[in-house]
Short mmCIF file of C-alpha atoms in Angstrom, two decimals:
data_model
loop_
_atom_site.label_atom_id
_atom_site.label_comp_id
_atom_site.label_asym_id
_atom_site.label_seq_id
_atom_site.Cartn_x
_atom_site.Cartn_y
_atom_site.Cartn_z
CA MET T 1 57.12 129.79 95.81
CA GLY T 2 55.36 132.35 93.66
CA ARG T 3 55.99 134.37 90.54
CA ARG T 4 58.88 136.82 90.23
CA ARG T 5 57.88 140.23 88.85
CA GLY T 6 59.71 142.13 86.15
CA ALA T 7 60.09 139.19 83.73
CA PRO T 8 58.05 137.96 80.76
CA GLY T 9 55.26 135.70 81.90
CA GLY T 10 55.70 136.87 85.52
CA TYR T 11 58.83 134.73 86.22
CA ASP T 12 62.46 135.73 86.66
CA GLU T 13 64.41 133.01 84.85
CA ASP T 14 67.71 134.23 86.33
CA PHE T 15 66.60 133.90 89.93
CA THR T 16 68.40 131.16 91.92
CA PHE T 17 68.26 129.95 95.49
CA VAL T 18 71.87 128.72 95.28
CA SER T 19 74.17 131.20 97.02
CA PRO T 20 77.51 131.69 95.19
CA VAL T 21 79.11 132.48 98.56
CA VAL T 22 78.12 129.10 100.04
CA LYS T 23 78.93 127.25 96.83
CA TYR T 24 82.44 128.60 96.31
CA LEU T 25 83.27 128.74 100.01
CA LEU T 26 82.57 125.01 100.18
CA PHE T 27 84.64 124.47 97.04
CA VAL T 28 87.66 126.39 98.40
CA PHE T 29 87.31 124.61 101.76
CA ASN T 30 87.47 121.22 100.03
CA LEU T 31 90.19 122.29 97.61
CA ILE T 32 92.53 123.16 100.49
CA PHE T 33 92.07 119.77 102.15
CA TRP T 34 92.22 118.03 98.76
CA MET T 35 95.71 119.49 98.22
CA ILE T 36 96.70 118.45 101.75
CA SER T 37 95.55 114.89 100.97
CA MET T 38 97.72 114.87 97.83
CA VAL T 39 100.76 115.89 99.87
CA MET T 40 100.02 113.15 102.43
CA LEU T 41 99.66 110.57 99.66
CA ALA T 42 102.93 111.65 98.04
CA ILE T 43 104.81 111.43 101.36
CA GLY T 44 103.23 108.07 102.16
CA VAL T 45 104.07 106.56 98.76
CA TYR T 46 107.63 107.90 98.91
CA ALA T 47 108.11 106.50 102.43
CA ARG T 48 106.82 103.08 101.36
CA MET T 49 109.06 102.98 98.29
CA MET T 50 112.11 103.85 100.37
CA LYS T 51 111.51 100.96 102.78
CA HIS T 52 112.66 97.38 102.38
CA ALA T 53 109.68 95.11 101.76
CA GLU T 54 110.58 92.83 104.67
CA ALA T 55 110.81 95.68 107.14
CA ALA T 56 107.55 97.19 105.96
CA MET T 57 105.63 93.92 106.23
CA ALA T 58 107.03 93.23 109.70
CA CYS T 59 105.38 96.23 111.28
CA LEU T 60 102.30 97.29 109.29
CA SER T 61 100.30 98.07 112.42
CA VAL T 62 102.62 100.90 113.46
CA ASP T 63 103.97 101.98 110.08
CA PRO T 64 103.59 105.78 109.75
CA ALA T 65 103.62 105.46 105.95
CA ILE T 66 100.57 103.20 106.04
CA ILE T 67 98.74 105.67 108.28
CA LEU T 68 99.55 108.52 105.88
CA LEU T 69 98.34 106.50 102.89
CA VAL T 70 95.07 105.44 104.51
CA VAL T 71 94.25 108.94 105.79
CA GLY T 72 95.36 110.50 102.49
CA VAL T 73 93.19 108.20 100.36
CA LEU T 74 90.16 108.72 102.59
CA MET T 75 90.62 112.49 102.65
CA PHE T 76 91.17 112.56 98.86
CA PHE T 77 87.90 110.72 98.20
CA ILE T 78 85.86 112.84 100.62
CA THR T 79 87.21 116.20 99.44
CA PHE T 80 86.86 115.11 95.79
CA CYS T 81 83.13 114.56 96.42
CA GLY T 82 82.95 117.96 98.10
CA CYS T 83 84.82 119.80 95.31
CA VAL T 84 82.93 118.29 92.38
CA GLY T 85 79.62 118.26 94.23
CA SER T 86 79.80 121.97 95.05
CA LEU T 87 80.92 123.02 91.55
CA ARG T 88 78.42 120.82 89.71
CA GLU T 89 75.70 121.34 92.35
CA ASN T 90 75.37 117.56 92.56
CA ILE T 91 73.19 116.52 95.48
CA CYS T 92 74.41 112.90 95.44
CA LEU T 93 78.09 113.86 95.80
CA LEU T 94 77.30 116.50 98.42
CA GLN T 95 75.29 114.01 100.46
CA THR T 96 78.15 111.49 100.21
CA PHE T 97 80.56 114.18 101.42
CA CYS T 98 78.25 115.16 104.29
CA ILE T 99 77.61 111.56 105.37
CA PHE T 100 81.32 110.69 105.44
CA LEU T 101 82.16 113.79 107.47
CA THR T 102 79.34 113.06 109.92
CA VAL T 103 80.42 109.42 110.35
CA ILE T 104 84.07 110.42 110.92
CA PHE T 105 83.04 113.11 113.42
CA LEU T 106 80.85 110.65 115.34
CA MET T 107 83.61 108.02 115.32
CA GLN T 108 86.10 110.53 116.74
CA LEU T 109 83.61 111.59 119.39
CA THR T 110 82.83 107.98 120.29
CA ALA T 111 86.52 107.06 120.45
CA GLY T 112 87.19 109.98 122.78
CA VAL T 113 84.32 109.09 125.11
CA LEU T 114 85.17 105.37 125.14
CA GLY T 115 88.86 106.14 125.69
CA PHE T 116 87.91 108.24 128.72
CA ILE T 117 85.45 105.68 130.13
CA PHE T 118 87.61 102.62 129.46
CA SER T 119 90.93 104.25 130.27
CA ASP T 120 92.35 101.01 131.70
CA LYS T 121 91.67 99.08 128.50
CA ALA T 122 93.09 101.96 126.47
CA ARG T 123 96.22 101.85 128.64
CA ASN T 124 96.55 98.10 128.05
CA ARG T 125 96.18 98.64 124.31
CA VAL T 126 98.89 101.31 124.35
CA THR T 127 101.11 98.95 126.35
CA GLU T 128 100.65 96.23 123.70
CA LEU T 129 101.44 98.73 120.95
CA ILE T 130 104.62 99.89 122.65
CA ASN T 131 105.76 96.33 123.34
CA ASP T 132 105.15 95.43 119.70
CA SER T 133 107.15 98.48 118.67
CA ILE T 134 110.03 97.41 120.93
CA ILE T 135 110.06 93.95 119.32
CA HIS T 136 110.32 95.48 115.82
CA TYR T 137 112.67 98.31 116.82
CA ARG T 138 115.47 97.27 114.45
CA ASP T 139 113.14 96.22 111.62
CA ASP T 140 111.92 99.66 110.57
CA ILE T 141 114.02 102.84 110.50
CA ASP T 142 110.97 105.12 110.78
CA LEU T 143 109.73 103.21 113.81
CA GLN T 144 113.21 103.30 115.34
CA ASN T 145 113.44 107.07 114.91
CA LEU T 146 109.95 107.50 116.37
CA ILE T 147 110.77 105.45 119.48
CA ASP T 148 114.10 107.23 119.98
CA TYR T 149 112.39 110.61 119.66
CA GLY T 150 109.69 109.64 122.18
CA GLN T 151 112.16 108.26 124.73
CA LYS T 152 114.36 111.34 124.50
CA GLU T 153 111.45 113.80 124.69
CA PHE T 154 109.69 112.09 127.61
CA GLY T 155 112.88 111.00 129.38
CA CYS T 156 111.77 107.38 129.61
CA CYS T 157 112.83 103.89 128.58
CA GLY T 158 110.69 100.96 127.47
CA GLY T 159 106.97 100.52 128.11
CA VAL T 160 106.54 99.86 131.84
CA ALA T 161 110.27 99.79 132.68
CA TYR T 162 113.65 99.78 130.97
CA THR T 163 113.82 95.98 131.24
CA ASP T 164 111.08 95.77 128.57
CA TRP T 165 113.88 96.08 126.03
CA SER T 166 114.73 92.46 126.74
CA GLN T 167 111.80 91.60 124.45
CA ASN T 168 113.91 92.70 121.48
CA ILE T 169 116.15 89.97 120.06
CA TYR T 170 119.15 92.31 119.94
CA PHE T 171 118.78 93.57 123.53
CA ASN T 172 117.56 90.27 124.99
CA CYS T 173 119.28 89.35 128.25
CA THR T 174 119.30 85.56 127.84
CA PRO T 175 122.74 83.90 127.94
CA GLU T 176 122.10 82.42 124.48
CA ASN T 177 121.90 85.86 122.87
CA PRO T 178 125.08 86.38 120.79
CA SER T 179 124.37 90.07 120.09
CA ARG T 180 126.91 92.66 121.24
CA GLU T 181 123.91 94.69 122.47
CA ARG T 182 122.88 91.92 124.86
CA CYS T 183 121.34 93.35 128.08
CA SER T 184 121.64 96.87 126.70
CA VAL T 185 119.07 99.57 125.86
CA PRO T 186 119.03 102.11 123.00
CA PHE T 187 121.10 105.26 123.51
CA SER T 188 117.85 107.30 123.54
CA CYS T 189 117.26 105.92 127.06
CA CYS T 190 120.45 107.53 128.37
CA HIS T 191 120.91 110.75 130.32
CA ILE T 192 122.24 112.79 127.41
CA SER T 193 123.93 116.06 128.34
CA SER T 194 123.54 118.96 125.93
CA GLU T 195 127.08 120.03 126.80
CA ARG T 196 128.63 116.97 125.15
CA GLU T 197 129.48 117.45 121.51
CA VAL T 198 129.65 113.72 120.78
CA ILE T 199 126.89 111.36 121.96
CA ASN T 200 128.05 108.08 123.47
CA THR T 201 125.77 105.60 121.68
CA MET T 202 127.04 102.79 123.96
CA CYS T 203 125.88 104.53 127.15
CA GLY T 204 123.11 101.96 127.64
CA HIS T 205 125.45 98.97 127.41
CA ASP T 206 124.75 96.21 130.00
CA THR T 207 122.31 98.43 131.94
CA GLN T 208 119.71 95.64 132.15
CA ASP T 209 122.23 93.64 134.21
CA MET T 210 122.62 96.49 136.70
CA GLU T 211 120.61 97.10 139.85
CA TYR T 212 117.77 99.60 139.51
CA MET T 213 119.56 102.43 141.35
CA GLU T 214 122.83 101.82 139.52
CA ALA T 215 121.09 101.74 136.14
CA GLY T 216 119.39 105.03 137.03
CA ASN T 217 122.80 106.71 137.05
CA HIS T 218 123.15 106.01 133.35
CA ILE T 219 119.66 105.77 131.85
CA HIS T 220 116.03 106.72 132.44
CA THR T 221 114.55 103.75 134.28
CA ASN T 222 110.89 104.84 134.22
CA GLY T 223 108.68 103.44 131.48
CA CYS T 224 107.15 105.63 128.78
CA ILE T 225 103.54 104.65 129.54
CA ASP T 226 103.48 106.41 132.92
CA LYS T 227 105.27 109.40 131.40
CA LEU T 228 102.72 109.53 128.59
CA VAL T 229 99.77 109.33 130.99
CA ASN T 230 101.23 112.11 133.14
CA TRP T 231 101.79 114.24 130.05
CA ILE T 232 98.17 113.74 128.94
CA HIS T 233 96.88 114.74 132.38
CA SER T 234 99.08 117.84 132.35
CA ASN T 235 98.03 118.90 128.85
CA LEU T 236 94.28 118.25 128.81
CA PHE T 237 93.53 121.80 127.62
CA LEU T 238 96.05 121.46 124.79
CA LEU T 239 94.59 118.13 123.71
CA GLY T 240 91.10 119.57 123.95
CA GLY T 241 92.18 122.44 121.70
CA VAL T 242 93.62 120.00 119.16
CA ALA T 243 90.39 117.96 119.22
CA LEU T 244 88.36 121.13 118.74
CA GLY T 245 90.64 122.18 115.91
CA LEU T 246 89.95 118.86 114.16
CA ALA T 247 86.20 119.04 114.84
CA ILE T 248 85.57 122.62 113.65
CA PRO T 249 86.53 122.04 109.96
CA GLN T 250 84.35 118.92 109.92
CA LEU T 251 81.37 120.78 111.40
CA VAL T 252 81.90 123.67 108.97
CA GLY T 253 81.98 121.23 106.05
CA ILE T 254 78.78 119.52 107.26
CA LEU T 255 77.01 122.86 107.74
CA LEU T 256 78.02 124.29 104.34
CA SER T 257 77.14 121.09 102.48
CA GLN T 258 73.72 120.90 104.13
CA MET T 259 73.03 124.55 103.29
CA LEU T 260 74.01 123.99 99.67
CA ILE T 261 71.95 120.78 99.42
CA ASN T 262 68.85 122.60 100.70
CA GLN T 263 69.43 125.50 98.32
CA ILE T 264 69.81 123.12 95.35
CA LYS T 265 66.60 121.32 96.31
CA ASP T 266 64.75 124.65 96.50
CA GLN T 267 66.16 125.59 93.09
CA ILE T 268 64.98 122.28 91.58
CA GLU T 269 61.51 122.86 93.01
CA LEU T 270 61.47 126.37 91.53
CA GLN T 271 62.53 125.08 88.11
CA ASN T 272 59.88 122.37 88.18
CA TYR T 273 57.27 124.93 89.22
CA ASN T 274 58.28 127.28 86.38
CA VAL T 275 58.19 124.50 83.79
CA LYS T 276 54.79 123.35 84.98
CA HIS T 277 53.22 126.82 84.95
CA ARG T 278 55.06 128.38 82.00
CA SER T 279 52.12 127.70 79.70
CA ASP T 280 49.74 129.34 82.17
CA PRO T 281 51.24 132.69 83.28
CA LEU T 282 48.11 133.59 85.30
CA SER T 283 48.29 130.53 87.56
#
């Protein structure tokens, strides 16, 4: 770095390596996601407050409110570092922001590769998750609505088969079960006609006691895991687009933060050079 002409002592004190375009583009980028994180936190807190404590504690592993809170808090912290770091030109905060984004990106990439390589183990994990959700079906209204939505959309019932609903204490088929829903399945398993104005919520009654072919006349007998796998295979391009859509903002954030960090470092070097040589304008 040399002297800038047109200024007393041969230096232009107003010259800066920091590009306002990069600086404020990074700020706006983080501000947008910071506001999104606030919305996610608000929804997550509201959902948790509206739940009964017992129901919430019974199913933490699949609680959508918990997922929203965790993602919201993490996004809030990362984007806060990005916002303040870009405005204040703070290298420490910008490096924290860049490191977190890089780690998250690598984790997503690793999870995708491992999920593809160890597809059987991933399938077993999904099976465990669905079975756990079936057990806690009546314990959490959000979980119940999510399962009903999935079964109606995919036209399926249970994890591997409709008889998986016997794992739930209300739908259990043992003779000792006093529930009126004994040997039944949720109405979301049923063949629901759009022509009917009123849905028969008892359409799955006693279907677990029926033969497979007979039960198929009333409900979807195929499990949701096979339906989900088939849907994934049929929508690989869509899923790839979603993954790319999640990766691009992260890569943009990493690129902008690295550019700004390098510009700030160059500016610090210039300032140190000017201070060192201010007393000797001919150097």
